[in-house]
Coordinates of C-alpha atoms and ligand atoms in Angstrom, one line a residue:
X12 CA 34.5 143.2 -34.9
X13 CA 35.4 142.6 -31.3
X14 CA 33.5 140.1 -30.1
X15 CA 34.7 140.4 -26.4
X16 CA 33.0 143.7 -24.4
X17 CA 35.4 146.2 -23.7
X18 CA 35.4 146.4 -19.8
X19 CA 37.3 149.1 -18.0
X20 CA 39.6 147.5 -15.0
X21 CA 38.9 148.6 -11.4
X22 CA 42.0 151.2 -11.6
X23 CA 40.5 152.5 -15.2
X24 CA 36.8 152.3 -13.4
X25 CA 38.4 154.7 -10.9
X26 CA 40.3 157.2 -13.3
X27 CA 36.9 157.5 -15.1
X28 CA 34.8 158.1 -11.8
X29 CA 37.3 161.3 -11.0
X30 CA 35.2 163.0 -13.7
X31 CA 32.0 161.1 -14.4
X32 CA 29.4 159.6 -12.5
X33 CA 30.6 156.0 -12.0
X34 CA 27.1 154.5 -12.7
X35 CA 23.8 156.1 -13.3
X36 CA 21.5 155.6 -10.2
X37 CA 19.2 153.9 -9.8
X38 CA 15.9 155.4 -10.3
X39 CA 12.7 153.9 -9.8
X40 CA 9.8 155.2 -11.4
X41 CA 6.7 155.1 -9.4
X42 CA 3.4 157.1 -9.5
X43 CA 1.2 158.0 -6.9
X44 CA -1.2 161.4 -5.9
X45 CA 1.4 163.4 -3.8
X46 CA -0.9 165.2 -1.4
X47 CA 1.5 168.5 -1.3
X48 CA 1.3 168.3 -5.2
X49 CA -1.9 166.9 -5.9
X50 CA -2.7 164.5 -8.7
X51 CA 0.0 164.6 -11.6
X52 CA -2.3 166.2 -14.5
X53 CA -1.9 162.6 -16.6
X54 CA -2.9 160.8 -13.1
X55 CA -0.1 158.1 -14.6
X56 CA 3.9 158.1 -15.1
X57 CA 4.5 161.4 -17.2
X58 CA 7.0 159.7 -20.0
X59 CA 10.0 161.7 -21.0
X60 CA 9.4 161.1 -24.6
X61 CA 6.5 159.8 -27.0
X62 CA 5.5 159.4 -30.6
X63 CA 2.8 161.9 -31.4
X64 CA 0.8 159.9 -34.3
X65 CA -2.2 161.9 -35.0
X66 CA -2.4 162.9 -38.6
X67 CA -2.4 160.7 -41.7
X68 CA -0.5 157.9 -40.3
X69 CA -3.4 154.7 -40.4
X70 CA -4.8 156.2 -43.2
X71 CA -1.5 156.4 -45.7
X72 CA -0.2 153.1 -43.7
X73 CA -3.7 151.1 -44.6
X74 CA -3.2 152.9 -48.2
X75 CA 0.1 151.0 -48.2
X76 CA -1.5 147.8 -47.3
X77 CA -3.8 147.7 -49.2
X78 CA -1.7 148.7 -52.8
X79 CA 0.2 145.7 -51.7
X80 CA 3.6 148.0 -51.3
X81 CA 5.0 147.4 -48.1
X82 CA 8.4 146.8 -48.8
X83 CA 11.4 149.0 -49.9
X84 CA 9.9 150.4 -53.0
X85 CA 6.4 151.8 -53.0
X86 CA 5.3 155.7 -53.4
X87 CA 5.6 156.9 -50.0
X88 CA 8.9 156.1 -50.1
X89 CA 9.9 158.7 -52.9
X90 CA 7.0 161.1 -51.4
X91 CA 8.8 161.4 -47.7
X92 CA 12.2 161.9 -49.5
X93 CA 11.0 164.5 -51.6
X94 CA 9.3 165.6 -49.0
X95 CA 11.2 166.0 -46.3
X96 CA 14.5 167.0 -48.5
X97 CA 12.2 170.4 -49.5
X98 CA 11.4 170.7 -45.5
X99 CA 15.8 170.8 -45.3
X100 CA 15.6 173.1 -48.5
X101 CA 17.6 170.9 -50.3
X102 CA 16.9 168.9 -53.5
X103 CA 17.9 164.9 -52.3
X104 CA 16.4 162.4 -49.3
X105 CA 17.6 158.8 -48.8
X106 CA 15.3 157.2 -46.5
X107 CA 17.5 154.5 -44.7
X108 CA 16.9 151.7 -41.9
X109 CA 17.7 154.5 -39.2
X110 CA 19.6 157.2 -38.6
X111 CA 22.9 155.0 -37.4
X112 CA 23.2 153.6 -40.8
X113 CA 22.1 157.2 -42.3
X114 CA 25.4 158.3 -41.0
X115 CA 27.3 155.9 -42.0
X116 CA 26.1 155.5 -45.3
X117 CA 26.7 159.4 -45.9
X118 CA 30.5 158.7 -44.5
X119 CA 30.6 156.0 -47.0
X120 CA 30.2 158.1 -50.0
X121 CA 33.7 159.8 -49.0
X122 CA 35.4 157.0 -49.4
X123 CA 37.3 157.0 -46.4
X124 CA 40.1 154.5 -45.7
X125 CA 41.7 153.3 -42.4
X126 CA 43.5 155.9 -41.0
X127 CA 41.7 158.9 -42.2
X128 CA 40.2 161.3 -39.5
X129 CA 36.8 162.7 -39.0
X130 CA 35.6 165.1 -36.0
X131 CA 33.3 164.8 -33.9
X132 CA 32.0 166.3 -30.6
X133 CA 32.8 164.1 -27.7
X134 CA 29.3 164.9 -26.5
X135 CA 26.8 163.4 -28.5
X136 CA 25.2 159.8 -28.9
X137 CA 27.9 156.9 -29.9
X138 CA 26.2 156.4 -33.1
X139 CA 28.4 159.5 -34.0
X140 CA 31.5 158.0 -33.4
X141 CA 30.5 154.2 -34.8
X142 CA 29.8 155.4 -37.7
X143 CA 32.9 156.5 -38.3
X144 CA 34.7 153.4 -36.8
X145 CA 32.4 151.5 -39.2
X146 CA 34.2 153.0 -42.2
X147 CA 37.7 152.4 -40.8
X148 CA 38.4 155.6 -40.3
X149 CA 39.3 157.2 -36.7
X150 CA 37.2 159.6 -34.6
X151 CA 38.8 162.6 -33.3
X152 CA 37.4 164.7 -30.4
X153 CA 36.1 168.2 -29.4
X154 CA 35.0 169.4 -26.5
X155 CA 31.8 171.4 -26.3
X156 CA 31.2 175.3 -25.4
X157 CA 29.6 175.7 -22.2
X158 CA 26.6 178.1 -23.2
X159 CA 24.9 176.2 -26.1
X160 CA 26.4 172.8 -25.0
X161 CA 27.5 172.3 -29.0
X162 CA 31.0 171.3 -30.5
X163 CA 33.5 174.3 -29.4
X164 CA 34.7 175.6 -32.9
X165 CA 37.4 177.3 -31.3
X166 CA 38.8 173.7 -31.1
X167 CA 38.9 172.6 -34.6
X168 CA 41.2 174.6 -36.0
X169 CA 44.0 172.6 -34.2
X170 CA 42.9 169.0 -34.3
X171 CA 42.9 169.3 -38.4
X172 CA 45.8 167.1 -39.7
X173 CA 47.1 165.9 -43.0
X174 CA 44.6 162.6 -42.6
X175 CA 41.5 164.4 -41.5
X176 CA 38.5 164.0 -44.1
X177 CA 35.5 165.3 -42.5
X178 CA 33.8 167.3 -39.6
X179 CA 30.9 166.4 -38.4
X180 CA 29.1 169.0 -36.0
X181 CA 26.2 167.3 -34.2
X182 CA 22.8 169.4 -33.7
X183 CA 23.0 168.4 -30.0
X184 CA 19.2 168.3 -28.5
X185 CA 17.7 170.4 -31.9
X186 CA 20.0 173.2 -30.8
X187 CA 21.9 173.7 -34.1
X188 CA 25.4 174.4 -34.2
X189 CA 27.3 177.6 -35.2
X190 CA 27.9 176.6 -39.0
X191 CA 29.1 180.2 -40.3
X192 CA 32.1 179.7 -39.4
X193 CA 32.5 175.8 -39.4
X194 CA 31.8 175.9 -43.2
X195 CA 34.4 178.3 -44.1
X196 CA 36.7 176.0 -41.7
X197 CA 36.4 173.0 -43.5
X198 CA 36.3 175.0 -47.1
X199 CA 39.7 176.2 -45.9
X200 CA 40.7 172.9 -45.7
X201 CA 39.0 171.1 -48.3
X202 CA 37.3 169.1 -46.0
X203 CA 33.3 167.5 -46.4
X204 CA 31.2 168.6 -44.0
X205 CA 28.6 165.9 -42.5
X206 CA 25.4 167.1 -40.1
X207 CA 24.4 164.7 -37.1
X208 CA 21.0 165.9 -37.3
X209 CA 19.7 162.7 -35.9
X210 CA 18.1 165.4 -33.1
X211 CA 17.4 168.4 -35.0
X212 CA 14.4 168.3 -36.9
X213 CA 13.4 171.4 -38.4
X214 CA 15.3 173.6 -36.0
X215 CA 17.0 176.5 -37.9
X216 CA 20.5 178.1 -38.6
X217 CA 19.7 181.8 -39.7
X218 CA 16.8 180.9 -41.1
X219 CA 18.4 177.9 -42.8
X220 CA 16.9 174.7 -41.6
X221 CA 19.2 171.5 -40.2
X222 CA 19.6 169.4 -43.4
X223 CA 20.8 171.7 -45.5
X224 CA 23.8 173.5 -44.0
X225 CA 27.1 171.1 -44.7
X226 CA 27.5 169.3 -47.5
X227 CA 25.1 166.3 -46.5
X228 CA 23.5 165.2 -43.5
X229 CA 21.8 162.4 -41.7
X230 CA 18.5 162.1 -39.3
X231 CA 16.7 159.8 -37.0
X232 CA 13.6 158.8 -37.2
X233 CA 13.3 156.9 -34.4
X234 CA 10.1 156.8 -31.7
X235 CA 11.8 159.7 -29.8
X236 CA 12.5 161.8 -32.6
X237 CA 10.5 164.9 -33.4
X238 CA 9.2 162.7 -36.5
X239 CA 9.2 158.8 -36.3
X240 CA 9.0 156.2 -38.6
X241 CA 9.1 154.1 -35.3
X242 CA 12.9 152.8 -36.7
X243 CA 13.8 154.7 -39.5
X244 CA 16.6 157.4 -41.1
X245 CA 17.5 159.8 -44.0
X246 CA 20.0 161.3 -45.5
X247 CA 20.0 164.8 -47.1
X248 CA 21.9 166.7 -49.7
X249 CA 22.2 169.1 -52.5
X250 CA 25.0 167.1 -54.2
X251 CA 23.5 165.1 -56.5
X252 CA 26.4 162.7 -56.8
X253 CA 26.4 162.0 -53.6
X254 CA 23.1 161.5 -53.7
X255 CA 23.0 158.8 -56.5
X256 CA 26.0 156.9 -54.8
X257 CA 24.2 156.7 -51.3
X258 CA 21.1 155.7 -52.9
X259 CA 23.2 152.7 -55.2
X260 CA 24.9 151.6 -51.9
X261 CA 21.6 151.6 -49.8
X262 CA 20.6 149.1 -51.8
X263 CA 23.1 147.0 -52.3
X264 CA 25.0 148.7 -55.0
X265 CA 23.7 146.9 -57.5
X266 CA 24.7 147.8 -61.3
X267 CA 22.2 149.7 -63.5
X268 CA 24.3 148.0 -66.4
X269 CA 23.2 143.8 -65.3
X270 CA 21.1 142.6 -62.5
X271 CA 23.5 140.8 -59.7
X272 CA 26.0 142.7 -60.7
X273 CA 28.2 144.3 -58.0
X274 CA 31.1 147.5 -58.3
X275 CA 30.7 148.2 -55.0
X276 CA 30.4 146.5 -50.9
X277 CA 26.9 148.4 -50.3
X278 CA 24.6 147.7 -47.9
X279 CA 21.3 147.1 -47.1
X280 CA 19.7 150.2 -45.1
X281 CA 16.7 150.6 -47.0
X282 CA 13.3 151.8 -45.4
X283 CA 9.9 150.3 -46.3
X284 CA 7.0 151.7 -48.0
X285 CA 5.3 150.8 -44.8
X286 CA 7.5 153.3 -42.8
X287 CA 7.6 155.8 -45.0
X288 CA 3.8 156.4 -45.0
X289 CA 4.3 156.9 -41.3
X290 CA 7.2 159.7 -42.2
X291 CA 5.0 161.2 -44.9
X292 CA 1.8 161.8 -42.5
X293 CA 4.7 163.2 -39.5
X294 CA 6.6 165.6 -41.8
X295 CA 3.0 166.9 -42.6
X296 CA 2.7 167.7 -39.1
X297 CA 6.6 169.0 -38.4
X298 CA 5.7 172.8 -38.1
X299 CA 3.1 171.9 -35.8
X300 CA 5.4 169.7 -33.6
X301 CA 8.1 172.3 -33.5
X302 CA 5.9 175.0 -32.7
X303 CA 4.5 173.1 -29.3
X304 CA 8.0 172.1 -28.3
X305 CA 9.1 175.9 -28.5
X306 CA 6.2 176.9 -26.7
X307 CA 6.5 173.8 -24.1
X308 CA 10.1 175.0 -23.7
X309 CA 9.5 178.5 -23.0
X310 CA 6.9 177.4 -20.5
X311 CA 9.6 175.3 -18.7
X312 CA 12.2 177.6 -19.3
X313 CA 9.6 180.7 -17.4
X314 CA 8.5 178.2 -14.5
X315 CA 12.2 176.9 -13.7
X316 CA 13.4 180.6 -14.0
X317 CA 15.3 181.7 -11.1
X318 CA 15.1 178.8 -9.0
X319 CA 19.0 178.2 -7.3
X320 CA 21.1 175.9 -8.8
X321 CA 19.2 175.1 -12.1
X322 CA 20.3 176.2 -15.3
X323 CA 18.0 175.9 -18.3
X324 CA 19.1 175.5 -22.1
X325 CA 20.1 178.9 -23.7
X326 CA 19.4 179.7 -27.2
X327 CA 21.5 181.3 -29.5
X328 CA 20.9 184.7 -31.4
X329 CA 21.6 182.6 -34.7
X330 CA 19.3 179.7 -33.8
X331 CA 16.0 178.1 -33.5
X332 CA 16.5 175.3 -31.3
X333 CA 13.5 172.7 -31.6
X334 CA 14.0 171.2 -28.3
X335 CA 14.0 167.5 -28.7
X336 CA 15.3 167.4 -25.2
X337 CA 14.7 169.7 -23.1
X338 CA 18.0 169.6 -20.9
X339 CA 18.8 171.1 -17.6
X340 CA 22.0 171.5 -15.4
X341 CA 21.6 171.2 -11.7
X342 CA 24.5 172.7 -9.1
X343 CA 24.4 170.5 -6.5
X344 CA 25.6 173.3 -3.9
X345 CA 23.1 176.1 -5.0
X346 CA 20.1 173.5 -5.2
X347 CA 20.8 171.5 -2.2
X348 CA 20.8 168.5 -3.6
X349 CA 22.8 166.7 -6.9
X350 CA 21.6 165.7 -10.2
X351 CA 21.0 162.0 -10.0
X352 CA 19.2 163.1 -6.1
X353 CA 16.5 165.3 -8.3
X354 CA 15.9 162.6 -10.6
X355 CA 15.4 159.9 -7.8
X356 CA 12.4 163.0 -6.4
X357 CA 11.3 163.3 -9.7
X358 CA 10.6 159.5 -10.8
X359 CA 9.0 159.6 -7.1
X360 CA 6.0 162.0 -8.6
X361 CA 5.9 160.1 -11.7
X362 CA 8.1 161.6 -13.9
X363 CA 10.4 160.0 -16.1
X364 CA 13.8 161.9 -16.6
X365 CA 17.3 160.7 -18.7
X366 CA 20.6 161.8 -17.8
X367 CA 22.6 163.7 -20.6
X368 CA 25.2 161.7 -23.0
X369 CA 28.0 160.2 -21.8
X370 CA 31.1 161.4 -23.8
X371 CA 32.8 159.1 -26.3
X372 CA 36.3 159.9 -24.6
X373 CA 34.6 158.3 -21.3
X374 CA 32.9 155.3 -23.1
X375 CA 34.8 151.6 -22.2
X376 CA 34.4 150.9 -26.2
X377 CA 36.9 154.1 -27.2
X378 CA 38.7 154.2 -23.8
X379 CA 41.7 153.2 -25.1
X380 CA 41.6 154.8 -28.3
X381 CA 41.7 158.8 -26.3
X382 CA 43.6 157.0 -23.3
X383 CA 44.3 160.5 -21.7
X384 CA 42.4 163.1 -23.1
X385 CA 39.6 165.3 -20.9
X386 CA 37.0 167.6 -22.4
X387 CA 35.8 169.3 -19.2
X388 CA 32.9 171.0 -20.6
X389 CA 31.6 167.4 -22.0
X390 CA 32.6 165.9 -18.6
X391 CA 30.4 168.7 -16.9
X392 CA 27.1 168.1 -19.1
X393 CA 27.9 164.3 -18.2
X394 CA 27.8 164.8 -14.6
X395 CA 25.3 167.5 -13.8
X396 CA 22.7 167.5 -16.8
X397 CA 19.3 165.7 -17.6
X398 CA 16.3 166.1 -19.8
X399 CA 13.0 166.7 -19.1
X400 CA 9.6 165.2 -20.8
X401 CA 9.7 166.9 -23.8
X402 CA 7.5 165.1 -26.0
X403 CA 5.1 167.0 -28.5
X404 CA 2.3 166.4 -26.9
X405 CA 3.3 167.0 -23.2
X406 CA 0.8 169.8 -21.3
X407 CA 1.2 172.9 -20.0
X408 CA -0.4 171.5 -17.0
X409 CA 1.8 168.8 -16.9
X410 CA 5.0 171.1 -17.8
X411 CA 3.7 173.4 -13.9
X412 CA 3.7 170.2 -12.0
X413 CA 6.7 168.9 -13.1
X414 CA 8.7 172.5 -12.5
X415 CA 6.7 172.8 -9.0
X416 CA 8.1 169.5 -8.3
X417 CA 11.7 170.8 -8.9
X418 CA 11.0 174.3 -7.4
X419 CA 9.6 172.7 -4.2
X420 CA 12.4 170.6 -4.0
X421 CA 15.5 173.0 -3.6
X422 CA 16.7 173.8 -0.4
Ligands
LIG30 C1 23.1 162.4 -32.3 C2 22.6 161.1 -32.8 N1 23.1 160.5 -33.9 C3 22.7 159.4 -34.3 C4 21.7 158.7 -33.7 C5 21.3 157.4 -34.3 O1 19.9 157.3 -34.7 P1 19.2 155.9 -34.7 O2 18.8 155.6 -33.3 O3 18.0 156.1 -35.5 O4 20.1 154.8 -35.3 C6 21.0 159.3 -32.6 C7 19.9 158.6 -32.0 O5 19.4 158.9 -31.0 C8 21.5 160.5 -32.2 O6 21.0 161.1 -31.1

């Protein structure tokens, strides 16, 4: 573990600012009425994500309480993996701590060893790439394709070597990625294939939901996921071995043969019974949550239409993308103004906005490790892209003023 922070030097600082933003901006959010725009609809800060909790939540949660079950065993525990394993269309769930150790747990099944290879997009969240560091083994980037802003397949082919163990294509904002041809890839090559689904629930590949297109796959339940369990995780698959090995090291990896007995270093990444009866109570509600984001993004996606310099997310003919972001591009010269400008207007109306990933090649932790290497498209996203509120539960009202605010804006 590296106990000291990995800090770029000024010269490394000003490689890295030739291609990213050197530091976000700062960007203060304030709300007040706007007489040209009127009151926002939610007269308060409009937030760019939030738990929607209004199903079974307090009732299965106070159920919980009241059987006495609130830690790592309990009912709810094996209803949300069931569950939520059928919602992937697969047979196995293994509810974890959060979708971090999700990922790494499913990595650890493989049995990777230092100096095996698993790849990644360069765009995506660093829990991608830790995980893999946590198992010894070595991330190796892709860039991304510029249309659907997913891992460029075209790219894999070459960076497969001798070492590499795994791909892992990361469902980047619920857009799913291309798996077709992915799939035959790494069958080609004998290689496992791991979903980063952390983003993508429910959102379908051909009809095929996330969760059930590689050979396992990990999610996030955290508050700004589609569903939350406030902190929480799962892993999915059809492989039953797998599945019996990730539950063992979950918990420890203790021996069905003597208690305290040990074969394996496992882990404790459990989820309680507590949290699981919030996951229960959300998955009920998934279909429903999916079906507002689509519409919420179609309703963005109409209003922004057209407007110079702003380029919505694109959906792909193979896809339904469930929108847990929804991401925009701004072009500084055909707006007027740049990205981090349009953010600083927005958070002056009240709305709360994030800037898109920054990629792993770019991040001081992994600088040195892909001392060199550029991903362009990933390098673009970083510099000129940002999301939206996108929660469930965000208006149509609210969805006018914030695009009026943008279209108003451009010059
Ligand atoms: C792509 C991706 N992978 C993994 C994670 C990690 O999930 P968690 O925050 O639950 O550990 C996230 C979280 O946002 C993510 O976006």
């Amino acid at each position: 573990m590296m106990l000291q922070p990995a800090e770029l030097s000024l010269a490394e600082m000003g490689e890295l600012a030739q291609f990213i933003p050197a530091a976000d901006p700062e960007v203060k959010l304030t709300y007040r009425a706007i007489p040209e725009f009127g009151e926002s609809p939610r007269r308060s800060i409009i937030p760019v994500c939030e738990p929607t909790l209004g199903g079974n939540e307090m009732k299965y949660v106070q159920h919980a309480i009241e059987s006495n079950w609130i830690s790592s065993a309990g009912q709810y525990i094996r209803d949300f993996e069931t569950r939520f394993a059928e919602v992937c269309g697969v047979q196995y769930g293994i509810a974890c701590a959060n979708g971090t150790v999700a990922m790494h747990l499913a990595m650890a099944t493989l049995g990777l060893e230092p100096g095996d290879e698993v790849i990644i997009p360069t765009f995506t969240m660093i829990a991608t790439a830790n995980a893999v560091t946590y198992c010894g083994a070595r991330p190796v980037l892709v860039d991304m394709e510029p249309t659907y802003w997913q891992m460029d397949l075209n790219q894999l082919a070459d960076k497969i070597t001798p070492r590499t163990k795994a791909i892992v294509p990361v469902h980047i904002y619920g857009h799913p990625v291309d798996m077709d041809p992915l799939m035959a890839l790494a069958e080609e090559h004998g290689l496992t294939v791991i979903e980063d689904a952390a983003e993508a629930h429910g959102a379908e590949y051909k009809g095929r939901r996330t969760g059930g297109l590689g050979h396992a796959a990990g999610f996030s339940f955290y508050g700004n996921k589609i569903i939350t369990t406030g902190e929480g995780g799962m892993i999915t698959t059809q492989d039953r071995t797998l599945a019996k090995l990730a539950w063992n090291l979950r918990d420890h990896a203790f021996s069905h043969e003597r208690h305290f007995w040990h074969k394996f270093v496992g882990f404790n990444y459990r989820m309680t019974n507590l949290q699981a009866a919030v996951g229960l109570a959300q998955v009920e509600q998934l279909d429903g949550f999916v079906a507002a984001r689509r519409r919420n993004a179609l309703e963005y996606t109409c209003r922004l239409h057209g407007i110079p310099g702003i380029r919505t997310p694109a959906e792909a003919p193979w896809a339904k993308n469930v929108y847990w972001m929804y991401g925009i591009l701004v072009d500084e010269k055909e707006y007027g103004m740049d990205r981090d400008a349009l953010r600083r207007v927005l958070a002056d109306h009240g709305v709360e906005t994030r800037t898109f990933f920054i990629p792993m090649h770019c991040q001081p932790v992994y600088w040195k490790q892909f001392l060199g290497e550029r991903y362009p498209v990933a390098e673009t996203l970083c510099q000129r892209g940002f999301y939206l509120p996108s929660a469930s539960s965000l208006t149509v009202a609210e969805i006018e003023y914030i695009a009026a605010v943008i279209r108003q804006h451009q010059r």
